Short mmCIF file of C-alpha atoms in Angstrom, two decimals:
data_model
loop_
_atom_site.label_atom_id
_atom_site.label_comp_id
_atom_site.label_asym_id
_atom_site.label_seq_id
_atom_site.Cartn_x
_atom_site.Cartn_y
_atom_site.Cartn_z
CA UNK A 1 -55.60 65.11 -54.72
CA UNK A 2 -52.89 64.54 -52.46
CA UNK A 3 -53.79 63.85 -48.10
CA UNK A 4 -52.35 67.30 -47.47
CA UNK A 5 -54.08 69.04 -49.79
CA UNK A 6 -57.70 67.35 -48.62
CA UNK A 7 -56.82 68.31 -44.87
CA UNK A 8 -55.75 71.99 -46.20
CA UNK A 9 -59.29 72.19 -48.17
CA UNK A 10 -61.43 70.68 -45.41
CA UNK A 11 -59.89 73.04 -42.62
CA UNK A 12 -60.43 76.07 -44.62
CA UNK A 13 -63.63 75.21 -45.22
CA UNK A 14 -64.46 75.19 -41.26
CA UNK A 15 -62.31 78.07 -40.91
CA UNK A 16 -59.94 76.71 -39.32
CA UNK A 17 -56.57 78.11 -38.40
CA UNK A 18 -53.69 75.70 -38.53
CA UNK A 19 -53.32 76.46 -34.84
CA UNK A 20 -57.14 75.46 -34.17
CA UNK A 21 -56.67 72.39 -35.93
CA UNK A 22 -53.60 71.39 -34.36
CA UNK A 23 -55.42 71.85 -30.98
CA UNK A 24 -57.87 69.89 -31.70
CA UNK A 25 -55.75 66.85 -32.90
CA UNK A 26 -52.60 67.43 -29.87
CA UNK A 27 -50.22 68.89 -32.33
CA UNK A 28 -48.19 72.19 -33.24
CA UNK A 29 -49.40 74.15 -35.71
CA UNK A 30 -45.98 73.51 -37.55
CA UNK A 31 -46.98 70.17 -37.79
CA UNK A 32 -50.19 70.83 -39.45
CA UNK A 33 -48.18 73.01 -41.75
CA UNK A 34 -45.69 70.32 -42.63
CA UNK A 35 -48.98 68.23 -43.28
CA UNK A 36 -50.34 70.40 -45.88
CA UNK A 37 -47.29 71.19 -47.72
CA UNK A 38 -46.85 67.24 -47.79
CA UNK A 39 -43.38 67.26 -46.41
CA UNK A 40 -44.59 64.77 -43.66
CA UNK A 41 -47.43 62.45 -43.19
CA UNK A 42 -49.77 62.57 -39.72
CA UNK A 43 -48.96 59.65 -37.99
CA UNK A 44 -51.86 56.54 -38.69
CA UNK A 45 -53.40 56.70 -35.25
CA UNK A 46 -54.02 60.61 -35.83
CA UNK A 47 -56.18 60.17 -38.61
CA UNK A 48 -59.22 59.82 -37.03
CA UNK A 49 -58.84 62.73 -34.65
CA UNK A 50 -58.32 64.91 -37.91
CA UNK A 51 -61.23 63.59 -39.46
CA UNK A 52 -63.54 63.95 -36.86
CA UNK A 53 -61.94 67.61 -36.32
CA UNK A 54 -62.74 68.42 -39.81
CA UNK A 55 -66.09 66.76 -39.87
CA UNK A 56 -65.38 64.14 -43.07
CA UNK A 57 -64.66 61.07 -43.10
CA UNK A 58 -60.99 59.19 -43.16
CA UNK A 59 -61.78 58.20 -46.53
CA UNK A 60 -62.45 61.76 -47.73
CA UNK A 61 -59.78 62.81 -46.42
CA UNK A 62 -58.17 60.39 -49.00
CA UNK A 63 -60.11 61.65 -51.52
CA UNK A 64 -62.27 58.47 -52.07
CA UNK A 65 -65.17 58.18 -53.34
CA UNK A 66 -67.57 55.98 -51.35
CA UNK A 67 -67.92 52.28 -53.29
CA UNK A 68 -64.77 52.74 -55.40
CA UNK A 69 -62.27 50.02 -54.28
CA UNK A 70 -59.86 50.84 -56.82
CA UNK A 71 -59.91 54.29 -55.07
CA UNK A 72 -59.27 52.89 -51.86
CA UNK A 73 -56.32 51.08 -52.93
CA UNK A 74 -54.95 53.93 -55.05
CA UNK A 75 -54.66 56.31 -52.15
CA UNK A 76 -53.28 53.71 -49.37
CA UNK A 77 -50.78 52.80 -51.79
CA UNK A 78 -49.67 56.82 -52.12
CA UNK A 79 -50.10 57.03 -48.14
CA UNK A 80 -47.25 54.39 -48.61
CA UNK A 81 -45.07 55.57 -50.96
CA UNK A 82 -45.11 58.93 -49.24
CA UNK A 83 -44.70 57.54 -45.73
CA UNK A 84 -41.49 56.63 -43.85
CA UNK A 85 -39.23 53.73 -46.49
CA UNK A 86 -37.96 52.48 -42.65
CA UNK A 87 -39.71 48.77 -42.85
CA UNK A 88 -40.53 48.79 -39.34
CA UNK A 89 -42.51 52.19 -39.26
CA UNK A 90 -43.99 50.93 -42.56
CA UNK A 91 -45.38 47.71 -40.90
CA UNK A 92 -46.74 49.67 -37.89
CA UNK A 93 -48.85 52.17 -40.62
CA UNK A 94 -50.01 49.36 -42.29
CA UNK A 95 -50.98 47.30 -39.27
CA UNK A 96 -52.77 50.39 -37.63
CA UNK A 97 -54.50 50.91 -40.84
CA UNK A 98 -55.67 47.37 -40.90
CA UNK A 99 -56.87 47.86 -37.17
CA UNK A 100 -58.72 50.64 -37.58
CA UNK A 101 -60.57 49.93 -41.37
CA UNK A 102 -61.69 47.08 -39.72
CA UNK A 103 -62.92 48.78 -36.42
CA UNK A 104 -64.99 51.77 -38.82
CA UNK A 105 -66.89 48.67 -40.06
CA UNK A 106 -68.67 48.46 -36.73
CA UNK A 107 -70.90 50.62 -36.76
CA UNK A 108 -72.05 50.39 -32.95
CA UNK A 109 -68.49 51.80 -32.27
CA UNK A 110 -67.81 55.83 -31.91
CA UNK A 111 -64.41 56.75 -33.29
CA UNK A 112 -64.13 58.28 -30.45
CA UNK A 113 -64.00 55.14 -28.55
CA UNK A 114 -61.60 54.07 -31.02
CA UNK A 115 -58.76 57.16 -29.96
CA UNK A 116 -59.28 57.24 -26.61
CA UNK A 117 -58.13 53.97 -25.70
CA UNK A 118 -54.46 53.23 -26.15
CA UNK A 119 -54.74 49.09 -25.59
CA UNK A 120 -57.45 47.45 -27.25
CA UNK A 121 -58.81 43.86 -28.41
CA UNK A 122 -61.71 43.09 -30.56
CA UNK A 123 -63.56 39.97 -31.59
CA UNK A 124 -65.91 40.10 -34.11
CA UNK A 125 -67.91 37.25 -35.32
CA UNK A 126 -70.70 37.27 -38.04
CA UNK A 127 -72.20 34.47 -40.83
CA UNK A 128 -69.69 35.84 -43.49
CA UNK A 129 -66.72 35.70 -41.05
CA UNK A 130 -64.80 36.62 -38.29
CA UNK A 131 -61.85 38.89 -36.81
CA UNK A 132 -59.86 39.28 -34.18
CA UNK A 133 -57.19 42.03 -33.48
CA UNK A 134 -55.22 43.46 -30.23
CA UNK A 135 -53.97 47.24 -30.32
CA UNK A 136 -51.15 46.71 -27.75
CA UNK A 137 -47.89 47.88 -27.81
CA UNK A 138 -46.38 44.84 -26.59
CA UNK A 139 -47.66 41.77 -28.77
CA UNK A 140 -49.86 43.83 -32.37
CA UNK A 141 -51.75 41.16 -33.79
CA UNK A 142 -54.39 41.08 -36.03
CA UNK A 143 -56.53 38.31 -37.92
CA UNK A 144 -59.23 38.85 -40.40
CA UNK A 145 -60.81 35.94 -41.85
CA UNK A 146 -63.33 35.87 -44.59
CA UNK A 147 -65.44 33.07 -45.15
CA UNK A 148 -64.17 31.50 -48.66
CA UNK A 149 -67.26 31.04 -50.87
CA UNK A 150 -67.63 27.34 -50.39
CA UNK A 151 -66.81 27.37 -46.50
CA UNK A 152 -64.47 26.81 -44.38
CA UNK A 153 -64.60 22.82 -44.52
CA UNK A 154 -62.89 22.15 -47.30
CA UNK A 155 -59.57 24.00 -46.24
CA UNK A 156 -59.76 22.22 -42.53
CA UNK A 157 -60.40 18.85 -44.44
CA UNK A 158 -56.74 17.59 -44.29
CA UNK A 159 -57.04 17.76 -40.37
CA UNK A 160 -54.33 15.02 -40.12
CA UNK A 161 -51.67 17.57 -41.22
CA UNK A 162 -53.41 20.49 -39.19
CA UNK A 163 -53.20 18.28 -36.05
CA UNK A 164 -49.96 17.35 -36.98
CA UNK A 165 -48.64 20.83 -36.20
CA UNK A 166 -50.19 21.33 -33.37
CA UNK A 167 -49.16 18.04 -31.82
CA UNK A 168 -45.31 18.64 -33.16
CA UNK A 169 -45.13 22.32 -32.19
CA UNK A 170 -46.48 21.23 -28.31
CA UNK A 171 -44.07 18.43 -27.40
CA UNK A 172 -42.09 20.43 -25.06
CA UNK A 173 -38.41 19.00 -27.26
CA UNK A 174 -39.78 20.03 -30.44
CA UNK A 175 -40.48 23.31 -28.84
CA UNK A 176 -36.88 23.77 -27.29
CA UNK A 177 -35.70 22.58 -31.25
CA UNK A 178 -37.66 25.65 -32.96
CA UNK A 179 -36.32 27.67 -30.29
CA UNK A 180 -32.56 27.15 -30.65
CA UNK A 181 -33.36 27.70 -34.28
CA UNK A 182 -34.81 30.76 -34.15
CA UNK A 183 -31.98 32.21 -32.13
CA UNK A 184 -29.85 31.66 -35.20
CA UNK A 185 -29.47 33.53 -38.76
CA UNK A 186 -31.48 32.31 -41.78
CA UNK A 187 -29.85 29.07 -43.55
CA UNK A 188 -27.90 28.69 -40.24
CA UNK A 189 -26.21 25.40 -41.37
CA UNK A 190 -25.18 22.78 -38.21
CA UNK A 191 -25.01 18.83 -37.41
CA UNK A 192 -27.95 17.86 -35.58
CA UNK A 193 -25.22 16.78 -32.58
CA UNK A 194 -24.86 20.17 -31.90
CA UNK A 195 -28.58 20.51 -31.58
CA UNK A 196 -29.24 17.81 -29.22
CA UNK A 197 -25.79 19.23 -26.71
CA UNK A 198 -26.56 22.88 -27.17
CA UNK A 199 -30.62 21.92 -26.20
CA UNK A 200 -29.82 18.80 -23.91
CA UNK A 201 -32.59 16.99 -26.29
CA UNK A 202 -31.75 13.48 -25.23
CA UNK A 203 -30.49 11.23 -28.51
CA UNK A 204 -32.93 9.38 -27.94
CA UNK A 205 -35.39 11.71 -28.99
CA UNK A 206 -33.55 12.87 -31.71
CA UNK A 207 -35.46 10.84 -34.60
CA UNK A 208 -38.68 12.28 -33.12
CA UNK A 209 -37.41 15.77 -33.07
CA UNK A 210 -36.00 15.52 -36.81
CA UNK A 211 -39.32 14.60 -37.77
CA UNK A 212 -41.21 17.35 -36.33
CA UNK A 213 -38.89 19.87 -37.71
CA UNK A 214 -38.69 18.71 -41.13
CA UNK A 215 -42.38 18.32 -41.21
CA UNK A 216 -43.04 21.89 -40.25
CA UNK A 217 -40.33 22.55 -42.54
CA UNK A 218 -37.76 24.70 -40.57
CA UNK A 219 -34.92 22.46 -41.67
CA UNK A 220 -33.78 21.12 -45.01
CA UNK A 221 -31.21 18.17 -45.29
CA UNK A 222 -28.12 18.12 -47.36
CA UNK A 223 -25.83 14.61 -47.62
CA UNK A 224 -22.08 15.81 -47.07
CA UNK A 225 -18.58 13.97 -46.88
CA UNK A 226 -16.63 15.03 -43.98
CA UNK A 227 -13.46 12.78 -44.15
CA UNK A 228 -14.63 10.43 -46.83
CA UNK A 229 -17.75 9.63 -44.47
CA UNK A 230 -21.23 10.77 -45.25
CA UNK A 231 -22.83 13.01 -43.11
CA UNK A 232 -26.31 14.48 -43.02
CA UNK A 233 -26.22 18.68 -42.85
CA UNK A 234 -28.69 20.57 -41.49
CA UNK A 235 -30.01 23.92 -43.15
CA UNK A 236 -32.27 26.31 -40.81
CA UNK A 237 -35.06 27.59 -42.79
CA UNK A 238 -36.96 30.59 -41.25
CA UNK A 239 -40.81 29.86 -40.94
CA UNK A 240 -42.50 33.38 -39.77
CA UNK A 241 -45.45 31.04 -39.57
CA UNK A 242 -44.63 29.37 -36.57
CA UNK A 243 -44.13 32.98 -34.21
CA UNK A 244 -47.07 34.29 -35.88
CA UNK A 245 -49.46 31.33 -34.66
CA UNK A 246 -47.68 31.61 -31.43
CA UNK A 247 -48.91 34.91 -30.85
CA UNK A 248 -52.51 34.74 -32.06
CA UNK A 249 -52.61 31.70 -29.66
CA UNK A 250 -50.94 33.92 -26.66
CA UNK A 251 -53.43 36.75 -27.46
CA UNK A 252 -56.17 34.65 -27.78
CA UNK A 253 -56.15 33.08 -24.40
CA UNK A 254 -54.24 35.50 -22.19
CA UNK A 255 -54.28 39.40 -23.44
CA UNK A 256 -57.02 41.15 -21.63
CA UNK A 257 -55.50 44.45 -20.95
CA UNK A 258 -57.29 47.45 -22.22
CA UNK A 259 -60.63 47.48 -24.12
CA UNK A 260 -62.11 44.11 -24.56
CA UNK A 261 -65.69 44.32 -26.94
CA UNK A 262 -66.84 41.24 -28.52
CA UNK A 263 -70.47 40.58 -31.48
CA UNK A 264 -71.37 37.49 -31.71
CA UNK A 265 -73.69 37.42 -34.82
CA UNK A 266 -72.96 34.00 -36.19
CA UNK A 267 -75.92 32.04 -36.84
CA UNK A 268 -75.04 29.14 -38.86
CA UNK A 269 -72.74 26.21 -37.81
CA UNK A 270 -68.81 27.01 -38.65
CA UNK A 271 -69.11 23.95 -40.63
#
């Protein structure tokens, strides 16, 4: 059964006019209308204003049946196919779907709580995991970490190469380098020259910049002939990676705007 169906079935059940409903919820009536008939999808953050107008669940409304995985999946892949094909609106359902499946599995917190507040963070940390996640408008993140069966140790075991990116990715030259970069398209090609003068990265430091960059590997390098003398080309490879970590780290430390709720259940050492 399709979304709009299960909100049509629900609401009739409470006898509910589409008016009443859309009341509840901060919508016209036509909207509810256009919901039902499935020529548009309510957007994500609406969902659990509907539900909790309906009295069922998010997942009912989705027509899953409690401890059925396969179910879940089934139905956020229609929500998908149905939804918006722009990439951007895409992302944002699928991020605010993430945010708030992982906010109904604490159960201390009222969905009501959940709509009510438009900036949010939460931290959540337990034996079997942790997760963090930030409902603002201006920097979305969200991280949701698992603990793999045999524990986190073996992954961090290689900490020389973990260190290494930190250590490349805070020299201050390195971190002008990924910058310029970034302002450029994917498999931007250039001499490294043209690095250094557009950055004012003294040549000096040019070896130790190479390094860094090719270790994080944001450039590849291809051995040219320009005038019958070799010459090493640079190729700009985009690393998501890198602006991702960036702003974990940014929300980590400095986003405290909004709703800030923490659970510290961990018991057992991280490692």
């Amino acid at each position: 059964m399709k979304l709009g169906e299960n909100i049509r079935l629900y609401r009739t059940k409470l006898n509910l006019t589409q008016e009443a409903l859309g009341e509840k919820v901060g919508v016209s009536a036509q909207a509810v209308s256009k919901w039902e008939s499935d020529s548009s999808l309510p957007d994500t953050a609406l969902l659990p204003q509907i539900a909790a107008a309906l009295n069922v669940s998010i997942d009912a409304l989705f027509g899953i049946v409690p401890g059925s995985q396969q179910t879940m999946l089934e139905s956020l892949y229609a929500y998908h196919h149905q939804a918006s094909r722009d990439h951007q609106t895409c992302m944002q359902n699928a991020w605010e779907m993430t945010f708030h499946g992982f906010m109904s599995s604490i159960w201390q917190y009222s969905r009501e709580n959940i709509q009510a507040l438009p900036e949010q963070s939460v931290q959540i940390i337990w034996d079997e995991g942790f997760g963090q996640g930030w409902y603002a408008p201006e920097s979305p993140a969200f991280l949701m970490t698992p603990k793999p069966a045999d524990g986190w140790g073996r992954v961090l075991a290689d900490d020389e190469k973990i260190r290494a990116v930190f250590t490349a990715i805070g020299d201050e030259e390195v971190w002008k380098a990924l910058c310029w970069l970034m302002r450029h398209k994917p498999f931007y090609k250039f001499l490294f020259p043209v690095l250094l003068r557009d950055t004012g990265i003294p040549a000096e430091s040019a070896d130790k910049v190479k390094e860094a960059l090719l270790r994080l590997r944001f450039v590849y390098v291809n051995n040219i002939m320009i005038d019958g003398v070799p010459e090493k080309m640079y190729q700009y490879y985009p690393k998501p990676e890198i602006p991702a970590l960036w702003v974990l780290v940014y929300n980590f430390l400095y986003h405290n705007n909004g709703f800030d709720w923490q659970q510290q259940n961990m018991r057992e050492p991280i490692l």
